[in-house]
Coordinates of C-alpha atoms and ligand atoms in Angstrom, one line a residue:
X1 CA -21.6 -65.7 10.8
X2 CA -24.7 -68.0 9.9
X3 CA -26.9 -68.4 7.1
X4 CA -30.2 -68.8 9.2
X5 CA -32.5 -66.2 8.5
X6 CA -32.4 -63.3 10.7
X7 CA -35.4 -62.9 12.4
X8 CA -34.9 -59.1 13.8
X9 CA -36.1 -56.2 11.5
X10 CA -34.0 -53.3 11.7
X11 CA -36.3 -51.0 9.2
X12 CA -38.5 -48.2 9.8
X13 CA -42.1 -49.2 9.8
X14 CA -41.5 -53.1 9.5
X15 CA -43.5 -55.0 12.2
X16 CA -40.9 -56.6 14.5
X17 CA -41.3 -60.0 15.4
X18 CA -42.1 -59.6 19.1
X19 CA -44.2 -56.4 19.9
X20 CA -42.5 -54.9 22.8
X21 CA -44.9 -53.1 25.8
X22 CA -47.6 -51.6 23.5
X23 CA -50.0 -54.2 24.7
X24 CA -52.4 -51.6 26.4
X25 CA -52.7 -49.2 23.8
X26 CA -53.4 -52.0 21.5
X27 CA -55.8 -53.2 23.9
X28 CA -57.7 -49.7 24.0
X29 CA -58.2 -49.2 21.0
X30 CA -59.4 -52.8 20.5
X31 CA -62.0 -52.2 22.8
X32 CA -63.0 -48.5 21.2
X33 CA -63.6 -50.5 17.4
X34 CA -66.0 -52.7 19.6
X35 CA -67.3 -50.3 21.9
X36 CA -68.8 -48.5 18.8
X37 CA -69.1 -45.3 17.5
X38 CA -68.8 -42.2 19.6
X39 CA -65.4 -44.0 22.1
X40 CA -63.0 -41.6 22.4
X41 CA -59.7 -43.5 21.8
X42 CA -61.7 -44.4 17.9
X43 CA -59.7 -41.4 17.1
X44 CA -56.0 -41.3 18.7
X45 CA -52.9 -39.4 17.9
X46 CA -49.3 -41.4 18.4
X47 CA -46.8 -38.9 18.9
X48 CA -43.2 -39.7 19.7
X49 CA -39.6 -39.9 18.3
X50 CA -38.6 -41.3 15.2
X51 CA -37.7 -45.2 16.0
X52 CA -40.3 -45.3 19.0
X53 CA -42.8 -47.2 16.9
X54 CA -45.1 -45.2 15.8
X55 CA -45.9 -47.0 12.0
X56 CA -45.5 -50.3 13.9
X57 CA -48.5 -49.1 16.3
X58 CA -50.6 -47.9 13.1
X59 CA -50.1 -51.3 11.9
X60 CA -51.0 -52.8 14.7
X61 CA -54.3 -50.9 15.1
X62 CA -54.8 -51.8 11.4
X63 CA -54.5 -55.6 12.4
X64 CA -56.9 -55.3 14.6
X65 CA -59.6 -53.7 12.9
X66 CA -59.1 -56.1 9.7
X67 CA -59.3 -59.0 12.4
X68 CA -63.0 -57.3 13.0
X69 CA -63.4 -57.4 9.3
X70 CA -63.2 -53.4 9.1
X71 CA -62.1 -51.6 6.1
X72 CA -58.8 -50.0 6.2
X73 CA -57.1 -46.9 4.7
X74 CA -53.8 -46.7 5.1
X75 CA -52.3 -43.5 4.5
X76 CA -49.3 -41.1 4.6
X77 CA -50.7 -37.4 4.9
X78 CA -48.3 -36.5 2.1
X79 CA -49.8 -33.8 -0.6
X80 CA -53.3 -35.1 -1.8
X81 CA -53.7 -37.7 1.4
X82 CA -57.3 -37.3 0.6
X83 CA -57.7 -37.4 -2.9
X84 CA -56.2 -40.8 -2.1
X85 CA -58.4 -42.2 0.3
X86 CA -61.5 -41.3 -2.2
X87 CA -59.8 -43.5 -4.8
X88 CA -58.9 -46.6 -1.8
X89 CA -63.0 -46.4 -0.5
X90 CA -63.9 -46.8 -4.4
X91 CA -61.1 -49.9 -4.7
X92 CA -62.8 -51.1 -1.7
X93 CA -66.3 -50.6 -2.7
X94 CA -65.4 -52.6 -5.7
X95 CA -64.1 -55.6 -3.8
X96 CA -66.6 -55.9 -1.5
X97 CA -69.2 -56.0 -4.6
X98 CA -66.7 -58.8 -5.8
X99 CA -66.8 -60.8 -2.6
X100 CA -70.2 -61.2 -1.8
X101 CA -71.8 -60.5 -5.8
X102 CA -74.0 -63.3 -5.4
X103 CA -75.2 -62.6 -1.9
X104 CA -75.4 -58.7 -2.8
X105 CA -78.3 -59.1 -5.7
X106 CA -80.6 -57.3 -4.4
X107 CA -78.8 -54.4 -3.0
X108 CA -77.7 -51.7 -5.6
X109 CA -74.7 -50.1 -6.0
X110 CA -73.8 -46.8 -3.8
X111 CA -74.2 -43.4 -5.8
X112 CA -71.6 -41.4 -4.8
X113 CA -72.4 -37.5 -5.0
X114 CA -75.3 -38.0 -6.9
X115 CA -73.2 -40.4 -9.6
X116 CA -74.0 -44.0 -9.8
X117 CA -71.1 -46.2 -8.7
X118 CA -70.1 -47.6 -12.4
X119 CA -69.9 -44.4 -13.6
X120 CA -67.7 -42.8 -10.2
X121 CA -65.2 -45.4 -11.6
X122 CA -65.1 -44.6 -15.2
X123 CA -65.1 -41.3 -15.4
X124 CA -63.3 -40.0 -11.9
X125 CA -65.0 -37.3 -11.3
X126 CA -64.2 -35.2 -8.6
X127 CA -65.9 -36.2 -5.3
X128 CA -65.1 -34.6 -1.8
X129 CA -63.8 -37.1 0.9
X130 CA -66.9 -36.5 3.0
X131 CA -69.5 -37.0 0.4
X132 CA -67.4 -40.2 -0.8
X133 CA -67.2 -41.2 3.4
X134 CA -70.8 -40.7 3.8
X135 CA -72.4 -42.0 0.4
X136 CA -69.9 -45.3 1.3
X137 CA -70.9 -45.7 5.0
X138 CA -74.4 -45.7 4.1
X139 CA -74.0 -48.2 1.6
X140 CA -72.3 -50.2 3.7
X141 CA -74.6 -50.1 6.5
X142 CA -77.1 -51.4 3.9
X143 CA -74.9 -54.2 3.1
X144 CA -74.6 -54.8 6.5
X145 CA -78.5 -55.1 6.6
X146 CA -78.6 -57.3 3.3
X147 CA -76.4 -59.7 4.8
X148 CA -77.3 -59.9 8.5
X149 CA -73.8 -59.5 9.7
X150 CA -72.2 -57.6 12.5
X151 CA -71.6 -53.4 11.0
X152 CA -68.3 -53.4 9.2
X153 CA -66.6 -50.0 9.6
X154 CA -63.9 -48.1 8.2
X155 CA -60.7 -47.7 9.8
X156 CA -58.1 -44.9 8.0
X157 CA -54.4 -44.1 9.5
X158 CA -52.7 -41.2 8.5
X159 CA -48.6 -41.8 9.1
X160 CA -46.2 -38.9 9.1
X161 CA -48.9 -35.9 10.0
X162 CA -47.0 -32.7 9.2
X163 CA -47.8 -28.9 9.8
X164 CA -46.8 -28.4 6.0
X165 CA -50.1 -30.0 5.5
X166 CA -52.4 -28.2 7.5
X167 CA -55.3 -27.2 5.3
X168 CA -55.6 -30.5 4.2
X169 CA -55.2 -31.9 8.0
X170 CA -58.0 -29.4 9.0
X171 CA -60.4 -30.4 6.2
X172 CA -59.8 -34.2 6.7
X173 CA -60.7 -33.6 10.7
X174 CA -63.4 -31.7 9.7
X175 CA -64.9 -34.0 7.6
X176 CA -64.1 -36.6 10.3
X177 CA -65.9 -35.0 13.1
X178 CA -69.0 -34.7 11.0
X179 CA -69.2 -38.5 10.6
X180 CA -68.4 -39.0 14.3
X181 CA -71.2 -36.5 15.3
X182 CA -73.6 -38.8 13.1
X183 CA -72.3 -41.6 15.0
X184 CA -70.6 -43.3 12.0
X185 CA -68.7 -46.6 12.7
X186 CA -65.2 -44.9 11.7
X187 CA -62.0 -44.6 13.3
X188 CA -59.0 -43.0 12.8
X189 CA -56.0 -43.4 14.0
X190 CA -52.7 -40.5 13.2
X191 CA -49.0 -40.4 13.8
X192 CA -46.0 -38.2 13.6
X193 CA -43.3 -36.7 15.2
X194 CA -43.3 -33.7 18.0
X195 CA -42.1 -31.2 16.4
X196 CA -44.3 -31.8 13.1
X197 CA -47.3 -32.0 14.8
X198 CA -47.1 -29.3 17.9
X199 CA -47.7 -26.4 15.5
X200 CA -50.8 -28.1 14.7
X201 CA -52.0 -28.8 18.2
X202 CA -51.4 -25.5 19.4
X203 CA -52.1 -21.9 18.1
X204 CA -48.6 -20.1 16.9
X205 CA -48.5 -17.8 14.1
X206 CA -52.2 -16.5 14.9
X207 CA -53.6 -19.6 13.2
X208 CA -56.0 -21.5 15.1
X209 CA -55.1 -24.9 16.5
X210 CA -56.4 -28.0 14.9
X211 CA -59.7 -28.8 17.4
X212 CA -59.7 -32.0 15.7
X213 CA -56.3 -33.0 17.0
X214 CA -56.5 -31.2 19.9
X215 CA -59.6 -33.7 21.4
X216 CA -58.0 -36.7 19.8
X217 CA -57.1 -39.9 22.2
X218 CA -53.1 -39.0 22.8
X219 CA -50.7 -41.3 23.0
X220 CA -47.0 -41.0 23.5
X221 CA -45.1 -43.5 22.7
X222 CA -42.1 -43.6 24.8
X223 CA -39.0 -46.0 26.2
X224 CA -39.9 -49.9 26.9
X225 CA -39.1 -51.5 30.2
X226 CA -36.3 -54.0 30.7
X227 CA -38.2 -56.7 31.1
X228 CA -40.0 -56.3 27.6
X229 CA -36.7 -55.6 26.2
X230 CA -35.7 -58.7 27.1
X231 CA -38.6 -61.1 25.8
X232 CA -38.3 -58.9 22.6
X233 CA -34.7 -59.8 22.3
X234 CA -35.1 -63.7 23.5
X235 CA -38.2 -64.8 21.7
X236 CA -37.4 -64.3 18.2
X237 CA -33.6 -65.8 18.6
X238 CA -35.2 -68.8 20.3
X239 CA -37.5 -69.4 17.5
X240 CA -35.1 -69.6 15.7
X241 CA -33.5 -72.5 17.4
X242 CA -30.7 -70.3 18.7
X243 CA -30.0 -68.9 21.8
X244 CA -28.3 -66.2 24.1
X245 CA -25.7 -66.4 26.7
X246 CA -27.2 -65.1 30.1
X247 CA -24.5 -62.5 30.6
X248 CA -24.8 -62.0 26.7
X249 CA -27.9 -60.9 26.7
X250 CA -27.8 -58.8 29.7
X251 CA -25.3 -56.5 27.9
X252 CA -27.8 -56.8 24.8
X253 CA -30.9 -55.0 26.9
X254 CA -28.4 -52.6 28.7
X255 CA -27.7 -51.4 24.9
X256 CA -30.9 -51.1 23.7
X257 CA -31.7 -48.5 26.3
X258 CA -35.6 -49.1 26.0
X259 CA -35.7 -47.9 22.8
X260 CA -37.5 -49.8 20.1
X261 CA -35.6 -49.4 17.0
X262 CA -32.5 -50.3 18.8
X263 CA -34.1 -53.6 19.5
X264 CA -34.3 -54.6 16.6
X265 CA -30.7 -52.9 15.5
X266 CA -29.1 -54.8 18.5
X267 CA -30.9 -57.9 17.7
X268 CA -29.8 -58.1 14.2
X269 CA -26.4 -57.4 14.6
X270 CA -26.1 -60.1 17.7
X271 CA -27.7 -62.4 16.0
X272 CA -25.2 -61.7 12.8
X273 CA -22.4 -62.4 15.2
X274 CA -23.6 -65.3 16.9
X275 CA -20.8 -68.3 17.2
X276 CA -22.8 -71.4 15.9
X277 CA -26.5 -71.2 17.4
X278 CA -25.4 -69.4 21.1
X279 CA -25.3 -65.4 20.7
X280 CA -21.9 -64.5 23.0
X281 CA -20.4 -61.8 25.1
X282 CA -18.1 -61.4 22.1
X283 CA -21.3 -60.9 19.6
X284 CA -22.7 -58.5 21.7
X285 CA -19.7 -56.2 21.9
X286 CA -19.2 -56.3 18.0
X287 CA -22.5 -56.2 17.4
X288 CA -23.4 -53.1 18.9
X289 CA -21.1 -51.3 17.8
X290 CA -22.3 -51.6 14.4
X291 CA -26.1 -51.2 16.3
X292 CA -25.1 -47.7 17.5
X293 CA -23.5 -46.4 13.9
X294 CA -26.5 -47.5 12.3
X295 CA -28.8 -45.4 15.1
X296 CA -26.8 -42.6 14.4
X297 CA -27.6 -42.8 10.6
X298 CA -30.8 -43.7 10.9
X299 CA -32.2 -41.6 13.9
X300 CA -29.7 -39.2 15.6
X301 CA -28.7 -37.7 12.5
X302 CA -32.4 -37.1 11.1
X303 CA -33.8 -35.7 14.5
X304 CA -30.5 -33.8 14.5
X305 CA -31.3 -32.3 11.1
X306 CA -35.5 -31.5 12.3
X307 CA -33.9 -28.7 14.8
X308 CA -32.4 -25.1 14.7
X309 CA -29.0 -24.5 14.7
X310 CA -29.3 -22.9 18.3
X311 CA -31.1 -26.2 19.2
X312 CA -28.2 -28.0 18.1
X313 CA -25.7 -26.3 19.7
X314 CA -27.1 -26.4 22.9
X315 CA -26.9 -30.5 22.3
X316 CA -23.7 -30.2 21.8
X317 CA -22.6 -28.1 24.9
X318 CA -24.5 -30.8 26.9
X319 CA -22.9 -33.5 25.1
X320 CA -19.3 -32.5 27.0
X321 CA -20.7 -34.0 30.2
X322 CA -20.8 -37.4 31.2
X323 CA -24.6 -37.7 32.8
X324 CA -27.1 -34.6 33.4
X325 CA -26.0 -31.2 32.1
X326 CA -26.9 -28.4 34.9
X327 CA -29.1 -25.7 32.8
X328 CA -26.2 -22.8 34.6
X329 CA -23.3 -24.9 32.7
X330 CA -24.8 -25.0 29.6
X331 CA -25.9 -21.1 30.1
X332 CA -22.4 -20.8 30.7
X333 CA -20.9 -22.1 28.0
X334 CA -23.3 -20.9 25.9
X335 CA -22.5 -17.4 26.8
X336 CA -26.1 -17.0 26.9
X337 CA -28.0 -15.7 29.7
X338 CA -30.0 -18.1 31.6
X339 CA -33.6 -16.8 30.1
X340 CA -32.2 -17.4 27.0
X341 CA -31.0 -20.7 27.7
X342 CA -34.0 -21.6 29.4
X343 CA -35.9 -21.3 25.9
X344 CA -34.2 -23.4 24.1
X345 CA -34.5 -25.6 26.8
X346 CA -38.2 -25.2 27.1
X347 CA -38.1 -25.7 23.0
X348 CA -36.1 -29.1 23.3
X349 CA -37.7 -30.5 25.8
X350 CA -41.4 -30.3 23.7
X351 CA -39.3 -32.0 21.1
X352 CA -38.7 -34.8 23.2
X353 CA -35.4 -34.7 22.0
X354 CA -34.1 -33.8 26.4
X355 CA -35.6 -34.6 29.3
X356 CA -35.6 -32.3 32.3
X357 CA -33.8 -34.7 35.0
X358 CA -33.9 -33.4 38.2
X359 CA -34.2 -29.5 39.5
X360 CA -32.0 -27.5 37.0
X361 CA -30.7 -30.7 35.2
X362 CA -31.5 -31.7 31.8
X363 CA -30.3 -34.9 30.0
X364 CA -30.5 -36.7 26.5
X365 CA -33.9 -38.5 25.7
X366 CA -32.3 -41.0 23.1
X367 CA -30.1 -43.7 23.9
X368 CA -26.4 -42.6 22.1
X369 CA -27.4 -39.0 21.6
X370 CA -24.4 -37.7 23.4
X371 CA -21.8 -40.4 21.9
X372 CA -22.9 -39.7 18.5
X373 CA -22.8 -36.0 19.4
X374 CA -19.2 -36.4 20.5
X375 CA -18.0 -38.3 17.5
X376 CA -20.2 -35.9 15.2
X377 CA -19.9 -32.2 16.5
X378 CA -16.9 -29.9 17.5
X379 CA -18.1 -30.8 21.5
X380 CA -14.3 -30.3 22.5
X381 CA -14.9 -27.0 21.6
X382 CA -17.4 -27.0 25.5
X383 CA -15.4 -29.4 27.1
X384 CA -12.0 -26.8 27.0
X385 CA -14.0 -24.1 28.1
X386 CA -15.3 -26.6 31.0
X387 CA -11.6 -26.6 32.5
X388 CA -10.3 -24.2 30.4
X389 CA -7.0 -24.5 33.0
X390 CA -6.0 -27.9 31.7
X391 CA -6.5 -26.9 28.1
X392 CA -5.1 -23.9 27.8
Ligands
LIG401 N1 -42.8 -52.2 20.4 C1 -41.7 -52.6 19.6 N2 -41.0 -53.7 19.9 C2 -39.9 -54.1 19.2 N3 -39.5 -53.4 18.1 C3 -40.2 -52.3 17.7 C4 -41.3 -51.9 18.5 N4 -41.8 -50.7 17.9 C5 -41.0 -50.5 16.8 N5 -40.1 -51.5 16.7 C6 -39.0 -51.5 15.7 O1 -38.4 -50.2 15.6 C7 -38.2 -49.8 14.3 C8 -38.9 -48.4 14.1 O2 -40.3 -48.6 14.2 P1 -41.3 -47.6 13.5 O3 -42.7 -47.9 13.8 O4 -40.9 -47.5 12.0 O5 -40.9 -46.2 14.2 P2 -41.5 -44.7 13.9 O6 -42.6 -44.8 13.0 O7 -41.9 -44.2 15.3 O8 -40.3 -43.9 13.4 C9 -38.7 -50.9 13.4 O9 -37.6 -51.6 13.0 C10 -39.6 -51.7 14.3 O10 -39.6 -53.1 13.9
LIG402 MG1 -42.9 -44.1 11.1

């Protein structure tokens, strides 16, 4: 083991130190903060699996706006997500008055609802988000004036979107898609997982589907390529003057499977194990192992726990085969007829938690699924009723 610092970081929402493949969704929403209001990726939704990178994403996306000088709210659409953001646009009103106090003498402060600024801060009143948005916007855009500088908008991410939250979601998007039919230099940019967010995006229960979300910029984060993988892995061990064997770090991307948490999981634990400053065959094989408990704790087990207990089961009966599970063995050892099967098929697969292989195939989405199914769940129970001649 080594004392060097380790450069990986295996925690949700900690930037990683080499961005893996995201470049072009970075890129597009770059170009919608300078393309100005009214672009259509100014307000996206990231949807994917927990340990894909969605938090990473919003903070990237916040990086890019602050680079532009924007103002950024950086939220988690927990209970009172937009009492919150009132309070952040006054902290940053405040510090913006700060910053430029002596350049900013002629322009008064923003009233906000009707209330002078000073007095907004003393005395809290209630104000609504969109009369705190708009009253702040236009002040802004009168700062902008004052000073001559290029318009400084508002950027606000909103992390972990959940249906439990929907009256709040639908008033925030309302209040949102007001501003961006005045043409208001905001974006917004949301993330959460599948199965938190479908309900929202589609109409179940007789409730109405979130417009909002519905015409938002989607984008689904999914596996990284090899390649990617790879620099991910090499770049931050060779900063830190360390480096991999070849065949080393083949096995090290073959265990990641694409997926981004695992990176940095693998990475850690590699480096952990490296002999001196070279990362080995030998570090790799330890190293993983550890990697793969840690996934299971971390995201298998979680996901696991977000679905039914019919859901569940029909992960495990997949988990007794070896590659893709044919939708009439799982039936089959479901004791289920094949419409019935089909559902929870149908179900998991809008979870993202399978993938539909090939023609009456499906197979795990997530790297390890089925091992830590197999260590974790009674799958023997399947795999004797696959060759229930040996077993019995
Ligand atoms: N593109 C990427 N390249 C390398 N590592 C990444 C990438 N995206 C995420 N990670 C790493 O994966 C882990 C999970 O990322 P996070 O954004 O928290 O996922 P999510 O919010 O989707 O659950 C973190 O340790 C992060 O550093
Ligand atoms: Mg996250």
């Amino acid at each position: 083991m080594n004392r060097t610092s380790n450069p990986f970081r295996a925690t949700l929402g900690s930037t990683p130190p080499y961005l893996a493949g995201r470049q072009n969704e970075i890129a597009d929403f770059a170009d919608a903060l300078d393309d100005g209001p009214g672009s259509h990726e100014r307000i996206s939704l990231i949807t994917g699996l927990r340990g894909v990178g969605k938090t990473v994403l919003l903070n990237a996306f916040e990086d890019e706006a602050r680079s532009r000088s924007w103002w950024v709210i950086s939220e988690t659409a927990t209970a009172g997500f937009s009492g919150r953001i009132v309070d952040t646009l006054f902290r940053l009103a405040e510090d913006t008055l700060r910053t430029h106090k002596r350049r900013l003498s002629g322009v008064t402060l923003p009233t906000i609802g009707g209330i002078q600024f000073s007095d907004v801060l003393q005395h809290q009143p209630q104000v609504t988000l969109r009369s705190a948005l708009t009253d702040l916007l236009d002040w802004q855009e009168k700062v902008d004036r004052q000073l001559g500088q290029e318009p400084v908008g508002l950027l606000i991410t909103l992390d972990e979107l959940h249906y439990h939250r929907r009256d709040e979601v639908i008033e925030f998007g309302t209040t949102i898609q007001h501003l961006v039919r005045e043409e208001r230099n905001i974006a917004v940019a949301m993330a959460g997982i599948p199965q938190s967010i479908r309900p929202l995006l589609a109409s179940q229960e007789g409730k109405n589907p979130v417009t909002f979300l519905r015409r938002a910029n989607r984008i689904d984060l999914g596996l990284i390529g090899k390649d990617e993988v790879k620099a991910a892995l090499t770049e931050p061990v060779e900063n830190a003057g360390f480096s991999w064997e070849p065949d080393a770090l083949d096995d090290a991307v073959e265990a990641c499977g694409g997926y981004p948490f695992m990176i940095q999981l693998i990475g850690q634990q590699c480096f952990k194990r490296s002999e001196g400053t070279v990362i080995t065959a030998r570090s790799v094989s330890e190293g993983a192992t550890v990697a793969k408990r840690r996934l299971g704790q971390l995201v298998h087990e979680p996901a696991l726990a977000d679905l039914s207990e019919v859901d569940r089961t029909f992960l495990v009966a997949m988990a007794a085969d070896d590659g893709p599970s044919s939708m009439s063995d799982i039936a089959e050892r479901l004791g289920a007829n094949p419409q019935y099967a089909g559902n929870y098929r149908r179900r998991l697969i809008e979870a993202e938690i399978i993938v539909s292989s090939r023609y009456g195939f499906v197979d795990f989405e997530l790297p390890y699924m089925r091992e830590y199914l197999r260590e974790h769940a009674a799958v023997s129970v399947f795999k004797g009723q696959k060759d229930t001649d040996s077993k019995d």
